[in-house]
Amino acid sequence: MSIKETLTNINDSLPKEVTLVAVSKTKPIETIMEAYEAGQRVFGENKIQEMAQKWEQLPKDIEWHMIGHVQRNKVKYMAEFVSLIHGVDSLRLLVEIDKQAKKHKRVIPCLLQMHIAEESTKFGLDEQELHEMISSETFAQLEHVQIKGLMGMATLTEDQNQIRKEFAHLKFIFDKVQDQLSNISVLSMGMSGDYSIAIKEGSTMVRIGSSIFGARNYN
Ligand SMILES: *Cc1c(COP(=O)(O)O)cnc(C)c1O
């Protein structure tokens, strides 16, 4: 199937209010252009420099989402153009994003990444850390970042019930934190293998790579 046909199928399966982030990490410009020509405008990358190079070469109406782990010393390479940073998991990182956004006289939309999986390797905040972060004085003073919602990744497992429980837990936190973070609307959860479960559990944004573009081109 062509990328265009695959995108059509995926879009037809998504509720209207769910945003599709096409995860194009490791994929070349030509492949991204194929998806672009099929109408896709939101792309996700997990390496800042790779995303910056693609941004330079590709049409400027693409929305670039940083979905990977962010190192503070690299925020400056994406501050000018990034549309949404999904993986914010510390106040120090958020302070750096705020500082770099200010240099470009803009406000950068961000999601706070929650740790919901069983694996200890996946990044993210626990509920206590989330609470401490958003209650802090420093957080209250940030003017160049806007928290749009939460992001999370489920455990890589065949156990659908466990995945469902983890997504349900993230949705629970999302609903609960509305009291403190007004106007949050984005719940980024679900990838190729688990996005239908994520949608049933309340996802508003899915990050899909291999189901659109095939296996990744690591070299
Ligand atoms: C790579 C990646 C995805 C997409 O994964 P697929 O299984 O290829 O759909 C989604 N989210 C994050 C954070 C990723 O790093």
CSV table of C-alpha atoms and ligand atoms in Angstrom, one decimal:
chain,number,residue,atom,x,y,z
A,1,MET,CA,0.0,0.0,0.0
A,2,SER,CA,1.2,3.5,-0.7
A,3,ILE,CA,1.8,6.1,2.1
A,4,LYS,CA,-1.2,8.0,0.8
A,5,GLU,CA,-3.5,5.0,1.0
A,6,THR,CA,-2.2,4.1,4.5
A,7,LEU,CA,-2.7,7.7,5.7
A,8,THR,CA,-6.3,7.6,4.3
A,9,ASN,CA,-7.0,4.4,6.1
A,10,ILE,CA,-5.6,5.6,9.4
A,11,ASN,CA,-7.4,8.9,9.2
A,12,ASP,CA,-10.7,7.1,8.4
A,13,SER,CA,-10.2,5.1,11.6
A,14,LEU,CA,-9.5,8.1,13.9
A,15,PRO,CA,-12.3,10.1,15.5
A,16,LYS,CA,-12.4,13.6,14.1
A,17,GLU,CA,-11.1,15.2,17.3
A,18,VAL,CA,-8.0,13.0,17.4
A,19,THR,CA,-4.8,14.6,15.9
A,20,LEU,CA,-2.5,12.3,13.9
A,21,VAL,CA,1.2,12.9,14.4
A,22,ALA,CA,3.1,11.1,11.6
A,23,VAL,CA,6.3,9.9,13.2
A,24,SER,CA,8.9,10.4,10.5
A,25,LYS,CA,12.1,9.8,12.6
A,26,THR,CA,14.9,8.1,10.5
A,27,LYS,CA,12.8,8.7,7.3
A,28,PRO,CA,14.3,10.7,4.4
A,29,ILE,CA,12.9,13.9,3.0
A,30,GLU,CA,11.3,12.2,-0.1
A,31,THR,CA,9.3,9.9,2.1
A,32,ILE,CA,8.1,12.8,4.3
A,33,MET,CA,7.2,14.7,1.1
A,34,GLU,CA,5.0,11.8,0.0
A,35,ALA,CA,3.0,12.1,3.2
A,36,TYR,CA,2.9,15.9,2.8
A,37,GLU,CA,1.5,15.6,-0.6
A,38,ALA,CA,-1.2,13.3,0.7
A,39,GLY,CA,-2.2,16.2,3.0
A,40,GLN,CA,-0.3,15.3,6.2
A,41,ARG,CA,1.0,18.4,8.0
A,42,VAL,CA,1.9,17.2,11.5
A,43,PHE,CA,5.1,15.3,11.9
A,44,GLY,CA,7.0,13.9,14.9
A,45,GLU,CA,10.7,13.4,15.4
A,46,ASN,CA,12.7,12.2,18.3
A,47,LYS,CA,16.1,13.8,17.6
A,48,ILE,CA,16.4,17.6,17.7
A,49,GLN,CA,19.1,18.0,15.1
A,50,GLU,CA,17.4,15.6,12.7
A,51,MET,CA,14.2,17.5,13.1
A,52,ALA,CA,16.0,20.9,12.5
A,53,GLN,CA,17.6,19.7,9.3
A,54,LYS,CA,14.2,18.4,8.0
A,55,TRP,CA,12.5,21.7,9.0
A,56,GLU,CA,15.1,23.6,6.9
A,57,GLN,CA,14.5,21.5,3.9
A,58,LEU,CA,10.8,20.9,3.9
A,59,PRO,CA,7.7,23.2,3.4
A,60,LYS,CA,7.2,25.7,6.2
A,61,ASP,CA,3.5,24.9,6.8
A,62,ILE,CA,4.6,21.6,8.5
A,63,GLU,CA,4.0,21.4,12.2
A,64,TRP,CA,7.1,19.8,13.8
A,65,HIS,CA,6.5,17.9,17.1
A,66,MET,CA,9.4,16.8,19.3
A,67,ILE,CA,8.3,13.5,20.7
A,68,GLY,CA,11.6,12.2,22.1
A,69,HIS,CA,13.6,12.8,25.2
A,70,VAL,CA,14.9,16.4,25.2
A,71,GLN,CA,18.4,17.4,26.4
A,72,ARG,CA,18.5,20.9,27.7
A,73,ASN,CA,21.6,21.9,25.7
A,74,LYS,CA,19.7,21.2,22.5
A,75,VAL,CA,16.5,23.1,23.0
A,76,LYS,CA,18.1,26.1,21.3
A,77,TYR,CA,18.2,24.2,17.9
A,78,MET,CA,14.4,23.9,17.8
A,79,ALA,CA,13.1,26.9,19.7
A,80,GLU,CA,12.5,28.9,16.6
A,81,PHE,CA,10.1,26.5,14.9
A,82,VAL,CA,8.9,23.6,17.1
A,83,SER,CA,5.1,23.4,17.3
A,84,LEU,CA,4.8,21.1,20.3
A,85,ILE,CA,7.3,19.5,22.7
A,86,HIS,CA,5.7,16.2,24.0
A,87,GLY,CA,8.5,15.0,26.4
A,88,VAL,CA,8.8,17.7,29.1
A,89,ASP,CA,9.7,15.8,32.2
A,90,SER,CA,11.4,18.3,34.5
A,91,LEU,CA,11.1,21.9,35.7
A,92,ARG,CA,14.7,22.6,34.7
A,93,LEU,CA,13.9,21.6,31.1
A,94,LEU,CA,10.8,23.7,31.1
A,95,VAL,CA,12.8,26.7,32.3
A,96,GLU,CA,15.3,26.2,29.5
A,97,ILE,CA,12.5,26.0,26.9
A,98,ASP,CA,11.0,29.2,28.4
A,99,LYS,CA,14.4,30.9,28.1
A,100,GLN,CA,15.0,29.9,24.5
A,101,ALA,CA,11.4,30.7,23.5
A,102,LYS,CA,11.8,34.2,24.9
A,103,LYS,CA,14.8,34.8,22.6
A,104,HIS,CA,12.6,34.1,19.7
A,105,LYS,CA,9.7,36.2,21.1
A,106,ARG,CA,7.4,33.2,21.1
A,107,VAL,CA,5.5,30.9,23.4
A,108,ILE,CA,6.3,27.2,22.9
A,109,PRO,CA,3.4,24.7,23.5
A,110,CYS,CA,4.5,21.8,25.7
A,111,LEU,CA,3.1,18.5,27.1
A,112,LEU,CA,4.3,17.1,30.4
A,113,GLN,CA,5.4,13.5,30.0
A,114,MET,CA,4.1,11.1,32.6
A,115,HIS,CA,5.6,7.8,33.5
A,116,ILE,CA,2.8,5.3,33.2
A,117,ALA,CA,4.7,2.1,32.0
A,118,GLU,CA,6.1,-0.7,34.0
A,119,GLU,CA,9.5,-0.4,32.5
A,120,SER,CA,11.8,1.8,34.6
A,121,THR,CA,13.6,3.0,31.5
A,122,LYS,CA,10.8,5.1,30.1
A,123,PHE,CA,11.1,8.8,30.9
A,124,GLY,CA,8.4,10.8,32.6
A,125,LEU,CA,7.1,12.3,35.8
A,126,ASP,CA,5.2,10.4,38.5
A,127,GLU,CA,2.1,12.1,40.0
A,128,GLN,CA,4.0,13.5,43.0
A,129,GLU,CA,6.6,15.1,40.7
A,130,LEU,CA,3.9,16.5,38.5
A,131,HIS,CA,2.2,18.0,41.5
A,132,GLU,CA,5.4,19.5,42.8
A,133,MET,CA,6.3,20.9,39.5
A,134,ILE,CA,3.0,22.7,38.7
A,135,SER,CA,2.7,24.0,42.3
A,136,SER,CA,6.1,25.6,42.3
A,137,GLU,CA,6.8,29.3,42.2
A,138,THR,CA,9.2,28.9,39.3
A,139,PHE,CA,6.5,27.2,37.2
A,140,ALA,CA,4.1,30.0,38.0
A,141,GLN,CA,6.5,32.6,36.6
A,142,LEU,CA,7.1,31.0,33.2
A,143,GLU,CA,5.7,33.2,30.4
A,144,HIS,CA,7.1,31.7,27.2
A,145,VAL,CA,5.8,28.1,27.5
A,146,GLN,CA,2.2,27.0,27.5
A,147,ILE,CA,1.3,23.6,28.9
A,148,LYS,CA,-1.2,22.1,26.5
A,149,GLY,CA,-1.6,18.7,28.2
A,150,LEU,CA,0.0,15.4,29.0
A,151,MET,CA,1.8,12.6,27.1
A,152,GLY,CA,2.6,9.0,28.1
A,153,MET,CA,3.8,5.7,26.7
A,154,ALA,CA,2.4,2.4,27.7
A,155,THR,CA,4.5,-0.7,28.5
A,156,LEU,CA,5.7,-2.6,25.4
A,157,THR,CA,3.7,-5.7,26.0
A,158,GLU,CA,1.2,-8.0,24.3
A,159,ASP,CA,-1.0,-7.7,27.3
A,160,GLN,CA,-3.8,-5.5,26.0
A,161,ASN,CA,-5.4,-5.2,29.4
A,162,GLN,CA,-2.3,-3.8,31.0
A,163,ILE,CA,-1.9,-1.3,28.2
A,164,ARG,CA,-5.5,-0.3,28.7
A,165,LYS,CA,-5.0,0.2,32.4
A,166,GLU,CA,-2.0,2.4,31.9
A,167,PHE,CA,-3.8,4.6,29.4
A,168,ALA,CA,-6.8,4.8,31.7
A,169,HIS,CA,-4.5,5.8,34.5
A,170,LEU,CA,-3.0,8.6,32.4
A,171,LYS,CA,-6.5,9.8,31.5
A,172,PHE,CA,-7.4,9.8,35.2
A,173,ILE,CA,-4.4,12.0,35.9
A,174,PHE,CA,-5.3,14.3,33.0
A,175,ASP,CA,-8.8,14.8,34.3
A,176,LYS,CA,-7.6,15.4,37.8
A,177,VAL,CA,-5.0,17.9,36.9
A,178,GLN,CA,-7.5,20.1,35.0
A,179,ASP,CA,-8.2,21.9,38.3
A,180,GLN,CA,-4.7,23.2,38.5
A,181,LEU,CA,-3.8,23.5,34.8
A,182,SER,CA,-6.6,25.3,33.2
A,183,ASN,CA,-7.1,24.9,29.4
A,184,ILE,CA,-5.3,21.7,28.9
A,185,SER,CA,-6.8,19.8,26.0
A,186,VAL,CA,-4.2,17.5,24.6
A,187,LEU,CA,-3.7,13.9,25.8
A,188,SER,CA,-0.9,12.4,23.6
A,189,MET,CA,-1.1,8.6,23.9
A,190,GLY,CA,-1.0,5.8,21.5
A,191,MET,CA,1.5,4.6,18.8
A,192,SER,CA,1.3,2.1,16.0
A,193,GLY,CA,0.8,-1.0,18.2
A,194,ASP,CA,-1.7,0.5,20.7
A,195,TYR,CA,-3.4,3.5,19.4
A,196,SER,CA,-6.9,1.9,19.1
A,197,ILE,CA,-6.7,1.2,22.8
A,198,ALA,CA,-5.5,4.7,23.5
A,199,ILE,CA,-8.4,6.2,21.7
A,200,LYS,CA,-10.9,4.2,23.6
A,201,GLU,CA,-9.3,5.5,26.8
A,202,GLY,CA,-9.5,9.1,25.8
A,203,SER,CA,-6.5,10.0,23.7
A,204,THR,CA,-6.7,13.2,21.6
A,205,MET,CA,-3.4,12.8,19.8
A,206,VAL,CA,-1.7,9.6,18.5
A,207,ARG,CA,1.9,9.3,17.4
A,208,ILE,CA,2.1,6.8,14.6
A,209,GLY,CA,5.3,5.9,12.8
A,210,SER,CA,5.8,2.3,11.5
A,211,SER,CA,2.2,1.8,10.5
A,212,ILE,CA,2.5,4.7,8.1
A,213,PHE,CA,6.1,4.5,6.9
A,214,GLY,CA,7.1,0.9,7.6
A,215,ALA,CA,10.1,-0.2,9.7
A,216,ARG,CA,12.6,2.5,10.6
A,217,ASN,CA,15.8,3.0,8.6
A,218,TYR,CA,18.4,2.8,11.3
A,219,ASN,CA,21.9,2.7,9.9
B,1,LIG,C1,9.0,6.2,17.7
B,1,LIG,C2,7.9,6.8,18.5
B,1,LIG,C3,6.6,6.7,18.2
B,1,LIG,C4,6.1,5.9,17.0
B,1,LIG,O1,6.3,4.6,17.1
B,1,LIG,P1,5.6,3.5,16.1
B,1,LIG,O2,5.5,2.3,16.9
B,1,LIG,O3,6.5,3.4,15.0
B,1,LIG,O4,4.3,4.0,15.7
B,1,LIG,C5,5.6,7.2,19.1
B,1,LIG,N1,6.0,7.9,20.2
B,1,LIG,C6,7.3,8.0,20.5
B,1,LIG,C7,7.7,8.8,21.7
B,1,LIG,C8,8.3,7.5,19.7
B,1,LIG,O5,9.6,7.6,20.1
